[in-house]
Coordinates of C-alpha atoms in Angstrom, one line a residue:
M15 CA 38.2 51.0 -45.0
P16 CA 33.4 50.7 -45.3
C17 CA 34.4 50.0 -49.1
V18 CA 36.2 46.7 -48.4
S19 CA 33.1 44.7 -47.4
F20 CA 31.6 45.7 -51.0
L21 CA 34.8 45.4 -53.0
L22 CA 34.7 41.8 -52.3
V23 CA 31.3 40.8 -53.1
G24 CA 31.9 42.2 -56.3
T25 CA 35.0 40.7 -56.8
C26 CA 32.8 37.1 -55.5
L27 CA 30.3 38.3 -58.5
L28 CA 33.0 39.0 -60.9
V29 CA 34.9 35.3 -60.5
L30 CA 31.9 33.8 -60.5
G31 CA 31.8 34.1 -65.3
P32 CA 32.5 31.6 -67.4
A33 CA 35.9 30.1 -67.6
V34 CA 38.1 30.4 -70.6
W35 CA 37.6 26.6 -71.6
G36 CA 41.0 24.0 -72.9
A37 CA 43.5 26.0 -70.4
P38 CA 45.4 23.6 -68.2
S39 CA 42.9 22.1 -65.7
Q40 CA 45.9 21.1 -62.6
C41 CA 46.1 23.1 -59.4
P42 CA 49.2 24.5 -58.2
A43 CA 50.4 22.3 -56.0
Q44 CA 50.1 23.8 -51.7
C45 CA 47.5 25.8 -52.7
H46 CA 43.2 25.1 -52.9
C47 CA 41.1 25.3 -56.1
H48 CA 37.8 26.2 -55.9
G49 CA 34.0 26.0 -59.2
D50 CA 36.8 24.2 -62.2
L51 CA 39.7 26.4 -61.1
Q52 CA 38.3 30.4 -61.1
H53 CA 39.2 30.7 -56.9
V54 CA 42.7 29.8 -56.7
I55 CA 43.6 30.0 -52.8
C56 CA 47.8 30.0 -51.5
D57 CA 46.5 32.0 -49.1
N58 CA 49.9 31.2 -46.4
V59 CA 50.9 27.9 -47.4
G60 CA 54.9 28.5 -48.3
L61 CA 55.1 30.1 -51.1
K62 CA 58.6 31.4 -52.7
K63 CA 57.4 32.5 -56.3
I64 CA 54.7 33.0 -58.5
P65 CA 52.4 30.1 -59.2
Q66 CA 51.4 28.8 -63.0
V67 CA 47.5 29.1 -62.6
S68 CA 45.2 28.4 -65.7
E69 CA 43.4 31.4 -67.2
A70 CA 41.0 30.0 -66.0
T71 CA 41.2 31.1 -63.0
R72 CA 39.5 34.3 -61.8
L73 CA 41.1 34.8 -58.7
L74 CA 44.5 34.6 -56.9
N75 CA 45.0 34.7 -53.6
L76 CA 48.3 34.6 -52.7
Q77 CA 48.6 37.0 -49.1
R78 CA 51.4 36.0 -46.1
N79 CA 53.2 34.2 -48.3
N80 CA 57.3 35.4 -49.1
L81 CA 57.6 36.8 -53.0
G82 CA 60.1 39.5 -52.4
S83 CA 59.6 41.1 -55.9
L84 CA 57.8 40.9 -59.1
P85 CA 60.0 40.6 -62.5
T86 CA 58.8 41.3 -65.7
G87 CA 55.6 39.3 -66.9
S88 CA 55.1 37.6 -62.7
F89 CA 51.2 36.6 -64.4
A90 CA 52.4 35.6 -68.0
S91 CA 49.9 32.8 -68.1
S92 CA 47.4 33.9 -66.0
K93 CA 45.4 36.2 -68.3
G94 CA 41.4 35.8 -66.8
L95 CA 42.4 37.2 -63.7
I96 CA 39.5 39.8 -62.6
S97 CA 41.1 39.9 -58.3
L98 CA 44.4 39.6 -57.6
H99 CA 45.2 39.2 -53.8
M100 CA 49.5 39.5 -52.8
Q101 CA 49.1 41.7 -49.2
H102 CA 51.9 40.2 -46.5
C103 CA 53.9 39.7 -48.9
Q104 CA 56.9 41.0 -48.3
L105 CA 57.6 42.6 -51.4
H106 CA 59.7 45.6 -51.7
E107 CA 59.8 45.9 -55.7
I108 CA 57.2 45.5 -58.4
G109 CA 59.5 45.3 -62.1
G110 CA 58.7 47.0 -65.2
Q111 CA 56.2 44.7 -66.8
A112 CA 55.5 42.6 -63.6
F113 CA 51.3 42.3 -64.4
K114 CA 51.6 42.5 -68.4
G115 CA 49.0 40.5 -69.8
L116 CA 46.4 40.9 -67.5
K117 CA 44.2 43.4 -69.2
K118 CA 40.9 42.4 -67.4
L119 CA 42.3 42.6 -64.1
I120 CA 39.8 45.0 -61.9
Y121 CA 41.0 44.6 -57.9
L122 CA 44.7 44.7 -57.5
Y123 CA 45.4 44.1 -53.6
L124 CA 49.0 45.1 -52.6
S125 CA 48.5 46.5 -49.1
N126 CA 51.2 46.7 -46.1
N127 CA 53.9 44.8 -47.6
E128 CA 57.6 46.1 -47.8
I129 CA 57.6 48.2 -51.1
T130 CA 59.4 50.7 -51.7
S131 CA 60.6 50.4 -55.9
I132 CA 58.1 51.4 -58.7
K133 CA 59.9 50.6 -62.1
P134 CA 58.5 52.1 -65.3
G135 CA 55.8 50.6 -66.8
A136 CA 55.1 47.8 -64.0
F137 CA 51.4 48.8 -64.4
E138 CA 51.6 48.1 -67.9
D139 CA 48.1 46.0 -69.4
L140 CA 45.8 47.3 -66.2
T141 CA 43.5 48.7 -68.5
E142 CA 40.2 47.6 -66.7
L143 CA 42.2 48.3 -63.3
T144 CA 39.4 49.9 -61.5
Y145 CA 40.6 48.8 -58.0
L146 CA 44.5 49.2 -56.7
Y147 CA 45.5 49.3 -52.8
L148 CA 49.1 50.7 -52.5
D149 CA 48.2 51.8 -48.1
G150 CA 51.0 50.1 -46.0
N151 CA 53.9 50.2 -47.5
R152 CA 57.5 52.1 -48.1
I153 CA 57.1 54.0 -51.4
S154 CA 59.1 57.5 -51.2
D155 CA 58.3 58.0 -54.6
L156 CA 55.8 57.8 -57.9
P157 CA 56.9 57.8 -61.4
K158 CA 55.8 60.4 -62.8
G159 CA 52.4 58.8 -66.0
I160 CA 52.9 55.3 -63.6
F161 CA 48.8 55.1 -63.1
S162 CA 48.6 56.0 -66.7
P163 CA 47.4 52.3 -68.8
M164 CA 44.6 52.7 -65.4
I165 CA 41.9 54.8 -67.6
N166 CA 39.3 53.0 -65.4
L167 CA 41.3 53.6 -62.3
F168 CA 38.4 54.2 -59.9
I169 CA 40.3 53.9 -56.2
L170 CA 43.5 54.6 -55.4
Q171 CA 44.5 53.5 -51.2
L172 CA 47.8 55.3 -51.0
N173 CA 47.9 55.3 -47.3
D174 CA 51.1 54.9 -44.8
N175 CA 54.3 55.2 -47.1
K176 CA 57.0 57.4 -46.9
L177 CA 55.4 60.3 -49.7
R178 CA 56.6 63.2 -49.8
D179 CA 55.4 65.1 -52.9
I180 CA 53.5 63.9 -55.2
K181 CA 54.5 66.7 -58.8
P182 CA 52.5 67.7 -61.5
G183 CA 51.7 64.2 -64.4
T184 CA 52.1 61.1 -61.3
F185 CA 48.3 61.3 -61.7
A186 CA 48.3 61.4 -66.0
G187 CA 45.3 58.9 -67.4
A188 CA 43.8 58.4 -64.4
K189 CA 41.0 60.9 -65.5
D190 CA 38.7 59.1 -63.6
L191 CA 40.4 58.4 -60.3
R192 CA 37.2 59.2 -57.9
W193 CA 38.8 58.1 -54.0
L194 CA 42.6 59.5 -53.7
H195 CA 43.7 58.0 -50.4
M196 CA 46.9 59.6 -49.0
S197 CA 47.4 59.8 -44.9
G198 CA 50.0 59.1 -43.0
N199 CA 52.6 60.1 -46.0
E200 CA 56.1 62.6 -45.0
M201 CA 54.3 65.6 -47.4
N202 CA 55.3 69.1 -46.5
S203 CA 53.6 70.3 -49.8
L204 CA 52.0 69.3 -52.7
Q205 CA 53.2 70.8 -56.1
P206 CA 50.9 72.8 -58.0
G207 CA 48.9 71.2 -60.5
S208 CA 50.2 67.3 -59.0
L209 CA 46.0 67.1 -59.1
D210 CA 44.9 68.5 -62.0
D211 CA 45.1 65.4 -64.0
V212 CA 42.2 63.8 -61.2
E213 CA 39.3 66.7 -61.5
N214 CA 36.8 64.8 -61.0
L215 CA 37.7 63.4 -56.9
A216 CA 35.2 62.8 -54.7
I217 CA 36.3 62.5 -51.8
L218 CA 40.6 63.2 -50.9
H219 CA 42.0 62.2 -48.0
L220 CA 45.5 64.3 -47.4
D221 CA 45.3 63.5 -43.4
R222 CA 48.6 63.2 -41.1
N223 CA 51.2 64.6 -43.0
R224 CA 53.7 67.8 -42.9
L225 CA 51.3 69.8 -44.7
S226 CA 52.0 73.6 -43.0
T227 CA 50.6 75.4 -45.9
Y228 CA 47.2 75.6 -48.0
P229 CA 47.5 73.1 -51.0
G230 CA 44.8 75.3 -52.7
L231 CA 47.4 75.4 -55.7
A232 CA 47.6 72.1 -56.1
M233 CA 43.5 71.7 -55.7
S234 CA 42.4 74.5 -57.8
K235 CA 41.0 72.5 -60.6
L236 CA 39.1 70.0 -58.6
R237 CA 35.1 70.4 -59.3
V238 CA 33.2 68.1 -56.8
V239 CA 35.5 67.1 -54.0
E240 CA 32.1 66.1 -51.5
E241 CA 34.9 64.8 -48.5
L242 CA 38.4 66.6 -47.8
S243 CA 40.8 65.6 -44.9
L244 CA 43.6 67.7 -43.6
A245 CA 43.5 66.6 -40.0
K246 CA 46.5 66.2 -38.2
N247 CA 48.6 68.3 -40.8
P248 CA 50.1 71.3 -39.0
L249 CA 48.6 73.8 -40.4
R250 CA 48.1 77.1 -38.2
S251 CA 45.7 79.3 -41.1
I252 CA 43.0 78.3 -43.6
P253 CA 43.0 81.1 -46.4
D254 CA 40.6 82.4 -48.8
N255 CA 38.9 81.1 -50.7
A256 CA 39.8 77.9 -49.6
F257 CA 37.0 75.0 -50.7
Q258 CA 35.6 77.0 -53.8
S259 CA 36.3 75.7 -56.8
F260 CA 34.7 72.6 -55.7
G261 CA 32.1 74.3 -52.4
R262 CA 29.0 73.7 -53.4
Y263 CA 29.7 69.5 -53.7
M264 CA 32.3 69.8 -50.7
E265 CA 29.8 67.7 -47.5
K266 CA 32.3 67.0 -45.2
L267 CA 35.6 68.8 -44.5
N268 CA 38.1 66.7 -41.9
L269 CA 40.2 69.8 -40.0
D270 CA 41.1 68.3 -36.9
G271 CA 44.2 67.9 -35.4
M272 CA 46.4 71.0 -36.6
G273 CA 46.5 73.2 -34.2
L274 CA 44.9 75.4 -36.1
E275 CA 44.7 78.6 -35.1
K276 CA 42.8 81.1 -38.1
F277 CA 40.1 81.0 -40.9
S278 CA 41.0 84.7 -42.9
D279 CA 37.8 85.7 -43.4
A280 CA 36.3 84.9 -47.0
A281 CA 37.4 80.8 -46.0
F282 CA 34.2 79.3 -46.7
N283 CA 32.7 81.0 -49.9
G284 CA 30.9 78.8 -52.8
V285 CA 31.2 76.4 -49.5
T286 CA 27.2 75.5 -49.6
A287 CA 26.4 71.5 -49.3
I288 CA 29.4 71.1 -45.8
K289 CA 27.0 68.9 -43.7
S290 CA 30.0 67.5 -41.4
L291 CA 33.2 69.7 -40.3
H292 CA 35.0 68.7 -37.6
L293 CA 37.4 71.1 -35.6
D294 CA 37.9 69.7 -32.3
N295 CA 41.9 69.7 -31.3
N296 CA 42.5 72.8 -32.4
K297 CA 43.5 76.8 -31.3
L298 CA 40.7 78.9 -32.9
K299 CA 38.6 81.5 -31.2
S300 CA 36.6 82.3 -33.5
L301 CA 35.0 81.0 -37.2
P302 CA 34.7 83.4 -40.4
N303 CA 32.1 85.0 -41.1
S304 CA 31.9 83.1 -44.7
L305 CA 30.4 80.3 -42.6
E306 CA 26.9 79.1 -42.9
F307 CA 25.5 77.0 -40.4
T308 CA 22.7 75.9 -42.0
T309 CA 23.4 72.5 -43.9
I310 CA 25.5 71.4 -41.3
T311 CA 24.3 68.6 -38.7
N312 CA 27.7 67.2 -38.1
L313 CA 30.3 69.5 -35.8
T314 CA 32.7 68.8 -33.5
L315 CA 34.1 72.2 -32.0
S316 CA 36.3 70.2 -28.2
N317 CA 39.1 71.8 -27.6
N318 CA 40.3 75.5 -28.1
P319 CA 40.2 78.2 -26.5
W320 CA 37.1 79.9 -28.2
S321 CA 36.1 83.6 -27.2
C322 CA 32.5 84.1 -26.8
T323 CA 31.9 87.6 -28.1
C324 CA 29.0 88.2 -30.9
M325 CA 31.5 86.0 -33.4
L326 CA 30.4 83.5 -32.2
A327 CA 27.3 84.8 -32.4
P328 CA 25.8 82.7 -35.5
L329 CA 27.3 79.0 -34.3
R330 CA 25.6 80.1 -30.9
K331 CA 22.4 81.1 -32.5
W332 CA 22.5 77.4 -35.2
M333 CA 23.0 75.3 -31.4
D334 CA 19.3 77.2 -30.5
S335 CA 18.2 76.0 -32.9
S336 CA 20.0 72.5 -34.0
R337 CA 19.4 69.3 -32.2
Q338 CA 23.8 69.2 -32.2
R339 CA 24.7 71.0 -29.4
P340 CA 28.0 70.1 -29.6
D341 CA 30.8 71.0 -26.8
A342 CA 32.6 74.3 -26.9
L343 CA 33.9 75.9 -24.5
C344 CA 34.6 79.8 -23.5
S345 CA 37.9 81.1 -23.1
S346 CA 37.4 84.2 -23.2
P347 CA 36.4 86.8 -21.8
S348 CA 37.1 85.9 -18.3
S349 CA 33.3 86.3 -17.0
Q350 CA 32.6 83.2 -19.3
R351 CA 35.7 81.6 -19.2
G352 CA 34.6 77.5 -18.6
K353 CA 30.9 78.1 -19.5
Q354 CA 29.6 76.3 -22.7
I355 CA 29.1 78.1 -25.7
R356 CA 25.7 76.8 -26.3
D357 CA 25.8 78.0 -22.1
S358 CA 26.7 81.4 -22.1
S359 CA 25.0 84.2 -21.1
A360 CA 27.7 86.0 -23.9
F361 CA 25.5 86.6 -27.0
S362 CA 22.5 87.8 -25.1
S363 CA 22.8 91.5 -26.6
C364 CA 24.1 90.8 -30.0
K365 CA 22.6 90.7 -33.4
V366 CA 23.1 88.5 -35.9
K367 CA 22.0 88.9 -39.7
T368 CA 19.5 86.1 -41.1
K369 CA 21.8 84.6 -45.4
R370 CA 19.2 84.6 -47.6
A371 CA 20.2 81.3 -49.2
K372 CA 22.2 81.3 -52.8
K373 CA 20.8 80.6 -55.9
G374 CA 22.4 77.6 -57.4
T375 CA 22.8 76.2 -54.1
R376 CA 23.1 72.3 -53.8
H377 CA 21.2 70.2 -51.7

């Protein structure tokens, strides 16, 4: 993910803060310690349990050890931690109050484990946590309010788990969450109200799930989404006003590889800032009148059975005035089959109404 290098730089800056004096000064066996125990590195050293570290420790790296589970109070002596790395540790369960006492923790990496269960209260005390990585696990259910202590949570990675549903109240308390990644799960739907607690989301990734209907009710309270990905879900249609609640902020929309057959005519009502739109590998024949092309700078359209009639005249007009002329072949009428939309003569007699910019458009 593009933010990872930035986060690691941020981690390094944070962990070089002042040490807590008077704490134990011994480096755990098998580990490497730096900066007066501020960095404790125990990467791939055969650990079976959590080592005891000094309260001076700011970064603890436990990657690639066989830890199995995190019971209650696993980090009781590590109250100074800011960054905790436990990727590839064969973790299968996070116990209640597993991180109790880590009131300064900002970065928590639990990616690529075998976690199936997160007990209620597991994240108690993590009031400063800002970045939580739970991707690449086997989580099928999230208890209601599991993230409620995390009032500063900004990025949550839940990609590539076994999530089947998100219930109302799951994200209660995480009101400042901005990036929510839930790609590659098994969700058939999102319950109405399931995202009401995170109305300030800017990035929402739901691609590679099993959504067969557009989750409009679940997303109705979202106000400032800038990037939405629904790619590779078996969605056949997009309804009217699908993006209206956040349309003046949405700049990037991924709808590729869905088998998408149509947009309702008012699907793009309120969408005034879109720059990047991906519609390739679907079953689209036309585009709705509500889609405005004036702000688009990146558009993909290939592998759709486009009907080259005047319904696509606004698209052709945009192509004629844009530096970008994406691949898009006509499938019908028969006289135009196989021709690029950008080269087709089917639009020569079409009239396109010029749309005036709406007041309040976000630039």
